[in-house]
mmCIF file of C-alpha atoms in Angstrom:
data_model
loop_
_atom_site.group_PDB
_atom_site.id
_atom_site.type_symbol
_atom_site.label_atom_id
_atom_site.label_comp_id
_atom_site.label_asym_id
_atom_site.label_seq_id
_atom_site.Cartn_x
_atom_site.Cartn_y
_atom_site.Cartn_z
ATOM 1 C CA MET A 1 -20.528 -25.393 -11.981
ATOM 2 C CA ALA A 2 -19.819 -27.283 -8.392
ATOM 3 C CA ALA A 3 -19.660 -24.912 -5.878
ATOM 4 C CA THR A 4 -15.807 -26.215 -5.596
ATOM 5 C CA ASP A 5 -15.456 -24.394 -9.502
ATOM 6 C CA SER A 6 -16.950 -21.956 -8.874
ATOM 7 C CA TYR A 7 -15.404 -21.121 -5.034
ATOM 8 C CA GLU A 8 -11.899 -21.733 -7.583
ATOM 9 C CA ALA A 9 -13.306 -19.166 -10.259
ATOM 10 C CA VAL A 10 -13.578 -16.423 -7.960
ATOM 11 C CA ILE A 11 -10.029 -17.192 -6.123
ATOM 12 C CA HIS A 12 -8.511 -16.877 -9.625
ATOM 13 C CA GLN A 13 -10.939 -13.914 -10.571
ATOM 14 C CA LEU A 14 -9.673 -12.399 -7.515
ATOM 15 C CA GLY A 15 -6.190 -13.229 -7.841
ATOM 16 C CA MET A 16 -6.063 -11.561 -11.836
ATOM 17 C CA LEU A 17 -8.237 -8.528 -10.115
ATOM 18 C CA HIS A 18 -4.868 -8.385 -7.592
ATOM 19 C CA LYS A 19 -2.008 -9.167 -10.277
ATOM 20 C CA ARG A 20 -3.330 -5.948 -12.747
ATOM 21 C CA LEU A 21 -3.833 -3.219 -10.255
ATOM 22 C CA ARG A 22 -0.447 -4.386 -9.173
ATOM 23 C CA ARG A 23 0.204 -3.801 -13.112
ATOM 24 C CA GLU A 24 -1.301 -0.421 -13.368
ATOM 25 C CA GLN A 25 -0.169 1.511 -10.612
ATOM 26 C CA GLY A 26 3.303 0.345 -11.087
ATOM 27 C CA ARG A 27 2.999 2.140 -14.186
ATOM 28 C CA TYR A 28 1.529 5.048 -13.029
ATOM 29 C CA LEU A 29 4.432 4.963 -9.476
ATOM 30 C CA GLU A 30 7.165 4.241 -12.849
ATOM 31 C CA GLU A 31 7.104 8.647 -13.474
ATOM 32 C CA TYR A 32 7.622 9.141 -9.715
ATOM 33 C CA ASP A 33 10.602 6.092 -9.050
ATOM 34 C CA ILE A 34 8.410 5.057 -6.565
ATOM 35 C CA SER A 35 8.045 1.112 -6.283
ATOM 36 C CA VAL A 36 3.362 -0.224 -5.135
ATOM 37 C CA ILE A 37 5.158 -1.021 -1.917
ATOM 38 C CA GLU A 38 7.607 2.706 -1.256
ATOM 39 C CA TYR A 39 3.651 4.315 -2.278
ATOM 40 C CA HIS A 40 2.525 2.547 0.471
ATOM 41 C CA ILE A 41 5.394 2.458 2.950
ATOM 42 C CA LEU A 42 5.193 6.311 2.432
ATOM 43 C CA ILE A 43 1.101 6.668 2.583
ATOM 44 C CA ILE A 44 1.476 4.819 6.170
ATOM 45 C CA MET A 45 4.459 6.818 7.569
ATOM 46 C CA ARG A 46 1.953 9.721 6.473
ATOM 47 C CA LYS A 47 -0.613 8.549 8.865
ATOM 48 C CA ASN A 48 1.870 7.748 11.788
ATOM 49 C CA PRO A 49 4.650 10.147 11.229
ATOM 50 C CA GLN A 50 7.519 8.342 13.351
ATOM 51 C CA ILE A 51 6.781 4.571 12.664
ATOM 52 C CA SER A 52 10.113 1.730 13.812
ATOM 53 C CA GLN A 53 10.713 -0.534 10.968
ATOM 54 C CA ASN A 54 8.465 -3.614 12.794
ATOM 55 C CA ASP A 55 5.129 -1.770 13.130
ATOM 56 C CA LEU A 56 5.475 -0.908 9.514
ATOM 57 C CA ALA A 57 6.450 -4.603 8.044
ATOM 58 C CA ALA A 58 3.353 -5.206 10.148
ATOM 59 C CA SER A 59 1.308 -2.984 9.164
ATOM 60 C CA LEU A 60 2.355 -4.282 5.696
ATOM 61 C CA ASP A 61 1.651 -7.984 6.588
ATOM 62 C CA VAL A 62 5.436 -8.359 4.916
ATOM 63 C CA ASP A 63 8.798 -9.789 6.563
ATOM 64 C CA LYS A 64 10.578 -6.974 8.613
ATOM 65 C CA ALA A 65 13.919 -8.271 5.779
ATOM 66 C CA MET A 66 11.585 -6.558 3.051
ATOM 67 C CA ILE A 67 11.242 -3.719 5.016
ATOM 68 C CA SER A 68 14.637 -2.950 5.461
ATOM 69 C CA ARG A 69 15.296 -2.743 1.951
ATOM 70 C CA GLN A 70 13.081 -0.975 1.138
ATOM 71 C CA ILE A 71 13.917 1.347 3.880
ATOM 72 C CA GLN A 72 16.819 1.441 2.976
ATOM 73 C CA ALA A 73 16.331 2.128 -0.856
ATOM 74 C CA MET A 74 13.873 4.747 0.577
ATOM 75 C CA GLU A 75 17.121 7.103 2.237
ATOM 76 C CA GLN A 76 18.982 6.964 -0.305
ATOM 77 C CA LYS A 77 16.024 8.103 -2.657
ATOM 78 C CA GLY A 78 15.340 11.167 0.125
ATOM 79 C CA PHE A 79 12.207 10.144 0.938
ATOM 80 C CA LEU A 80 12.880 8.516 5.257
ATOM 81 C CA ARG A 81 15.811 9.484 7.419
ATOM 82 C CA SER A 82 15.394 7.458 11.148
ATOM 83 C CA THR A 83 15.941 8.906 14.199
ATOM 84 C CA THR A 84 16.410 7.446 17.220
ATOM 85 C CA ASP A 85 13.014 6.975 19.298
ATOM 86 C CA PRO A 86 13.537 8.734 22.514
ATOM 87 C CA ASP A 87 11.831 6.373 25.088
ATOM 88 C CA CYS A 88 14.809 3.659 23.030
ATOM 89 C CA ARG A 89 17.866 5.033 22.745
ATOM 90 C CA ARG A 90 18.823 1.703 20.214
ATOM 91 C CA LYS A 91 14.892 1.526 18.755
ATOM 92 C CA LYS A 92 14.921 3.648 15.622
ATOM 93 C CA LEU A 93 12.054 4.935 13.402
ATOM 94 C CA PHE A 94 11.632 6.561 10.271
ATOM 95 C CA VAL A 95 10.104 9.912 9.207
ATOM 96 C CA LEU A 96 9.195 11.131 6.115
ATOM 97 C CA THR A 97 11.525 14.007 4.945
ATOM 98 C CA GLN A 98 9.826 16.956 3.098
ATOM 99 C CA LYS A 99 10.542 15.696 -0.528
ATOM 100 C CA ALA A 100 8.928 12.641 0.293
ATOM 101 C CA GLN A 101 5.423 14.210 2.170
ATOM 102 C CA GLU A 102 5.465 17.128 -1.636
ATOM 103 C CA LEU A 103 5.025 14.087 -3.332
ATOM 104 C CA ILE A 104 2.634 12.667 -1.280
ATOM 105 C CA PRO A 105 -0.433 14.320 -2.000
ATOM 106 C CA VAL A 106 0.772 14.082 -6.420
ATOM 107 C CA LEU A 107 1.025 9.810 -6.254
ATOM 108 C CA GLN A 108 -1.968 10.075 -3.820
ATOM 109 C CA GLU A 109 -4.174 13.113 -6.554
ATOM 110 C CA GLY A 110 -3.723 10.008 -9.157
ATOM 111 C CA HIS A 111 -4.715 6.585 -6.909
ATOM 112 C CA CYS A 112 -7.418 8.102 -6.455
ATOM 113 C CA GLN A 113 -8.385 8.899 -10.197
ATOM 114 C CA GLY A 114 -7.216 5.470 -10.574
ATOM 115 C CA LEU A 115 -9.569 3.732 -8.456
ATOM 116 C CA GLU A 116 -12.230 6.570 -9.771
ATOM 117 C CA GLN A 117 -12.066 4.474 -13.496
ATOM 118 C CA ILE A 118 -12.234 1.107 -12.095
ATOM 119 C CA PHE A 119 -14.846 2.017 -10.340
ATOM 120 C CA SER A 120 -16.466 4.700 -12.419
ATOM 121 C CA ASP A 121 -19.635 1.144 -13.180
ATOM 122 C CA LEU A 122 -20.707 0.215 -9.837
ATOM 123 C CA ASP A 123 -22.963 2.778 -7.983
ATOM 124 C CA ASP A 124 -22.471 3.459 -3.948
ATOM 125 C CA GLN A 125 -24.447 0.456 -2.990
ATOM 126 C CA GLN A 126 -22.821 -2.033 -5.049
ATOM 127 C CA VAL A 127 -18.825 -1.202 -3.825
ATOM 128 C CA GLN A 128 -20.455 -0.895 -0.906
ATOM 129 C CA THR A 129 -21.803 -5.128 -0.861
ATOM 130 C CA LEU A 130 -18.377 -5.410 -2.760
ATOM 131 C CA TYR A 131 -16.593 -4.325 0.279
ATOM 132 C CA GLU A 132 -18.841 -6.476 2.390
ATOM 133 C CA ILE A 133 -18.170 -9.653 1.029
ATOM 134 C CA LEU A 134 -14.371 -9.174 0.608
ATOM 135 C CA GLU A 135 -14.231 -7.662 4.371
ATOM 136 C CA GLY A 136 -16.337 -11.311 5.760
ATOM 137 C CA LEU A 137 -13.857 -13.162 3.377
ATOM 138 C CA VAL A 138 -10.565 -12.124 4.520
ATOM 139 C CA ARG A 139 -12.142 -12.032 8.485
ATOM 140 C CA LYS A 140 -12.546 -15.636 7.579
ATOM 141 C CA ILE A 141 -8.590 -16.342 6.173
#
């Protein structure tokens, strides 16, 4: 197999892995009426208790319009509320509600169980090697 063919095969497998991970995560999250992107927003916001829409978009590497739609949906579900930035009254910050704070540990537990199942055939060194390879590829792009 030519080098380019090998590279294409690796990229194909990474794409398939990504799709399947999203699909499995989505199936689990359906039970809680949470989308995959909403889950990631919750996790980011847990680490950043008050965050702007622009900072959320940058953290997830998505456009502002998508974040705007997700924030609206999450506010309607009672997971987020907006507040005014004390340093700039024109800027809105978003905070997690109590409902979201109580749900996050449940979601994370299921997420961790899924990851453990996926990586169960790899030892710690193999996981570290895989991480280093992928990290290096990400840095190059």
